[in-house]
Short mmCIF file of C-alpha atoms in Angstrom, two decimals:
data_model
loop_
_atom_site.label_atom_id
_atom_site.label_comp_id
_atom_site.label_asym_id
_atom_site.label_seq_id
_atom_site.Cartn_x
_atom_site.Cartn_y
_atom_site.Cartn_z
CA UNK A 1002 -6.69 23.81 -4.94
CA UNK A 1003 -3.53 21.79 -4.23
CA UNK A 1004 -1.46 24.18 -5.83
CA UNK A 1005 -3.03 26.96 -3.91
CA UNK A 1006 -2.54 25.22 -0.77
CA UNK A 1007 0.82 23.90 -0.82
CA UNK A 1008 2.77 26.79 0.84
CA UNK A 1009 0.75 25.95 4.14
CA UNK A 1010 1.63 22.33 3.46
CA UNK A 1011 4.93 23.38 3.58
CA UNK A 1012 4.63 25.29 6.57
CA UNK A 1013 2.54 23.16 8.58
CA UNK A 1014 5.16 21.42 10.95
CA UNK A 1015 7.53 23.74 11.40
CA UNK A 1016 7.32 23.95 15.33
CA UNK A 1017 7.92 19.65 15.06
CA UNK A 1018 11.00 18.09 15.13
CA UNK A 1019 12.14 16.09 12.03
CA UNK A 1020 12.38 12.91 13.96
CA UNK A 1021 8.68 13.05 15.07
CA UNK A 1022 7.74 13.83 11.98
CA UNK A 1023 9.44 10.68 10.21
CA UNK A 1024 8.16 8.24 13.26
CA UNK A 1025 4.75 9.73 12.49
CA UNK A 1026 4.95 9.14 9.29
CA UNK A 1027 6.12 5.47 9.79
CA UNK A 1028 3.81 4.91 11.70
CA UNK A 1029 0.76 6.02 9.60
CA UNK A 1030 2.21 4.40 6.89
CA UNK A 1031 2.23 0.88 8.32
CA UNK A 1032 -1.39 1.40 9.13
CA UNK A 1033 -1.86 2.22 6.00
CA UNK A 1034 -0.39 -1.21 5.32
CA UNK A 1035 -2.56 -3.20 7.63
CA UNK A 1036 -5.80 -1.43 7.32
CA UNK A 1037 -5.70 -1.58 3.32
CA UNK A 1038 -8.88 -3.15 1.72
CA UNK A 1039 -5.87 -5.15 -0.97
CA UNK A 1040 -9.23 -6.51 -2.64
CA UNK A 1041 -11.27 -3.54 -3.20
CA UNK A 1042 -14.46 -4.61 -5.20
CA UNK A 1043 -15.85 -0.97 -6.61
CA UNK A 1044 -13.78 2.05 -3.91
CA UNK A 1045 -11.18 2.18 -2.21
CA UNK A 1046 -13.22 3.71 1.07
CA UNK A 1047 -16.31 1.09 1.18
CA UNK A 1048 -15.04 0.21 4.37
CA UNK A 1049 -14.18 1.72 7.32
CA UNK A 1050 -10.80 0.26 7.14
CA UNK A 1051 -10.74 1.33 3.92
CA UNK A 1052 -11.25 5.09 4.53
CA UNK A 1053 -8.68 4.74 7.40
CA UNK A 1054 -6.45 3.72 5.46
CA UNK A 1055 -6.73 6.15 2.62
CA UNK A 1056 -6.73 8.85 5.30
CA UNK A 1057 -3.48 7.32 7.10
CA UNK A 1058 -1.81 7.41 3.54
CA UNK A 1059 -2.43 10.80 2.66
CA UNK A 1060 -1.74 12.55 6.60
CA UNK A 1061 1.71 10.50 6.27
CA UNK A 1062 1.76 12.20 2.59
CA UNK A 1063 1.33 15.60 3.93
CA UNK A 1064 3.45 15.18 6.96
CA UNK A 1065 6.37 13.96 4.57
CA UNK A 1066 5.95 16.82 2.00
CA UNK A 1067 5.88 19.62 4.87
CA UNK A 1068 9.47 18.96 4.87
CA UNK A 1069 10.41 19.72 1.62
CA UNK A 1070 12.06 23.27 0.67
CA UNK A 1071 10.33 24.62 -2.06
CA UNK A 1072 6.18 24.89 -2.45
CA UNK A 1073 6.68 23.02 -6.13
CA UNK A 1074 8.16 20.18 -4.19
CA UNK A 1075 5.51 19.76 -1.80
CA UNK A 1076 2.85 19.90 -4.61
CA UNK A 1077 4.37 17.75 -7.08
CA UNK A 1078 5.05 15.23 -3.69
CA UNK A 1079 1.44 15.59 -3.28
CA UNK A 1080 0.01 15.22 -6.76
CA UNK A 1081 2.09 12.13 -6.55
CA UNK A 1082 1.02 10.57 -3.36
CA UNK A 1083 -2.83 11.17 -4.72
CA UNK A 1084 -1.99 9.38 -8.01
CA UNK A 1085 -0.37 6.82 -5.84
CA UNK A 1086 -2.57 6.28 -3.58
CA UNK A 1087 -6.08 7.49 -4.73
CA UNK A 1088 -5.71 6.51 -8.67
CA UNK A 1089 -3.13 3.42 -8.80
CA UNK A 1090 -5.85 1.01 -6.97
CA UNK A 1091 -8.59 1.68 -10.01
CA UNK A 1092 -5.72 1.42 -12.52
CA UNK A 1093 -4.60 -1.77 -11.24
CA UNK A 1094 -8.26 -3.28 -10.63
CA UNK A 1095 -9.05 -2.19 -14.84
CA UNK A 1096 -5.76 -3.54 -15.71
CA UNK A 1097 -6.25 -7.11 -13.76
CA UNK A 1098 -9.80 -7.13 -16.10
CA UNK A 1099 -8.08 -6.71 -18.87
CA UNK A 1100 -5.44 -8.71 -19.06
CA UNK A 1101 -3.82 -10.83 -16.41
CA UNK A 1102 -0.47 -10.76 -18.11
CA UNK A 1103 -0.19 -6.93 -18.19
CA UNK A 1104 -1.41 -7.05 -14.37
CA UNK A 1105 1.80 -8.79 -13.41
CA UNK A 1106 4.01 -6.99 -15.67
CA UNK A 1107 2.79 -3.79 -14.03
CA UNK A 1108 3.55 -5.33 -10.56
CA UNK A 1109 6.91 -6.54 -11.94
CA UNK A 1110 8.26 -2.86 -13.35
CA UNK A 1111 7.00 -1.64 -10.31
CA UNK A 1112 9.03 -4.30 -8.25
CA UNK A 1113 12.01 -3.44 -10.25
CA UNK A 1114 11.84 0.27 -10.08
CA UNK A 1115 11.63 -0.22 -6.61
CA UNK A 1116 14.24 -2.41 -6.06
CA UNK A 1117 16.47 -0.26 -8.42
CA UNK A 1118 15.49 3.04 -6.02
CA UNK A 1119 16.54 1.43 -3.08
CA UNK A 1120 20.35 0.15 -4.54
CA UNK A 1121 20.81 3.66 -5.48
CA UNK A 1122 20.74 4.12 -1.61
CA UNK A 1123 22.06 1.08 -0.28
CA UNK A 1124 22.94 -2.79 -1.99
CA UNK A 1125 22.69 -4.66 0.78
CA UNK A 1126 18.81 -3.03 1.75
CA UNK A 1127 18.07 -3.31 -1.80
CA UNK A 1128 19.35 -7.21 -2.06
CA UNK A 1129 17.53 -7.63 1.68
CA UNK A 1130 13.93 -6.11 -0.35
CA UNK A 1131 14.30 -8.64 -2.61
CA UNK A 1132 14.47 -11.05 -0.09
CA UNK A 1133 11.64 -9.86 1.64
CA UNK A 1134 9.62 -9.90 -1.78
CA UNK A 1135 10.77 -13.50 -2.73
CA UNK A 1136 9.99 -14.69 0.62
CA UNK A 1137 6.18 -12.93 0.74
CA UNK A 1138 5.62 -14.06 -3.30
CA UNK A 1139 6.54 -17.60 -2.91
CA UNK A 1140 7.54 -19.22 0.32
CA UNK A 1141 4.55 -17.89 2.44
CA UNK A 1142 2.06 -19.05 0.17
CA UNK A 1143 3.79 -22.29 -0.19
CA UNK A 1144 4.09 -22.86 3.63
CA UNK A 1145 0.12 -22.12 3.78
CA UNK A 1146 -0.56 -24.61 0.89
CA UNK A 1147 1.71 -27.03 2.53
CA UNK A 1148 0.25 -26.78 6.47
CA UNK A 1149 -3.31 -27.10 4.80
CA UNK A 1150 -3.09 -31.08 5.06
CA UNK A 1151 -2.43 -30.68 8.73
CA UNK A 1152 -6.07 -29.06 9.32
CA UNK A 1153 -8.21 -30.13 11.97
CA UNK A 1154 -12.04 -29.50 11.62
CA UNK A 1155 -13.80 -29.73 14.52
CA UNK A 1156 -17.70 -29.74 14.83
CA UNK A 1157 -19.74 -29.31 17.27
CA UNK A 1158 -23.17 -27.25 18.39
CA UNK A 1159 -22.31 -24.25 16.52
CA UNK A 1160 -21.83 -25.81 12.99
CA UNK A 1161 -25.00 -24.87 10.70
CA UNK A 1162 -27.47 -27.76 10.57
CA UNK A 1163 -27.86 -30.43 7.95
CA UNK A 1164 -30.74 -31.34 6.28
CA UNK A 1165 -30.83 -35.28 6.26
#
């Protein structure tokens, strides 16, 4: 069916302007981002969020690959982007029960293959990625652990009730 369909795909925002299409896209992919259920327990769509996000993935997918020249790019784009993001998150969730180990080697090639796509394009965005994934990996979680000694609890009428 995705075969079949492809040279509408590739015709379906002709009458848009590149730039809309790219903010569009941005745009659905960062709520993507947000709206992603990262700790899916059996599908990706159990939640409303879920299936949002899904959906936002895929639109942005299709929006992306309606720019593409030939009707072989836009379906092997969007055999891709349903691997990617359909697939991947059941791949990753058997892998993590498998083995631990192999879950973070997975994340790590992935990492790296990322990181290596982007210096094709440009070092310094590349060395700023890296950055950004050091930053999110370690020092966040750090700063949380650290802060946690800080916490306040404060009771009151609200609290559940204790049995004495």
């Amino acid at each position: 069916g995705l075969y079949n369909m492809s040279p509408l795909y590739q015709k379906l925002t002709l009458s848009i302007s590149s730039d809309t299409i790219g903010a569009s896209s941005s745009l659905l992919l960062l709520l993507h981002l947000y709206l992603h259920d990262y700790c899916f327990k059996r599908t990706t769509t159990e939640t409303l969020a879920g299936a949002v996000s899904l959906g936002a993935a895929i639109a942005a997918s299709v929006l992306l690959a309606s720019r593409l020249d030939t009707t072989h790019q836009v379906f092997s784009y969007l055999s891709f982007a349903l691997g990617q993001f359909v697939l991947f998150p059941f791949f990753r969730k058997h892998l993590l029960r498998l083995s631990r180990k192999a879950h973070l080697l997975n994340t790590l090639l992935m990492l790296g293959a990322t990181l290596e796509t982007v210096r094709r394009l440009s070092g310094a965005l590349a060395v700023a990625l890296a950055g950004l994934a050091l930053f999110t990996a370690f020092l966040v979680p750090w700063a949380l652990i650290s802060v946690e000694k800080h916490k306040v609890q404060i009771s009151g009428p609200w609290d559940e009730a204790k049995l004495h």
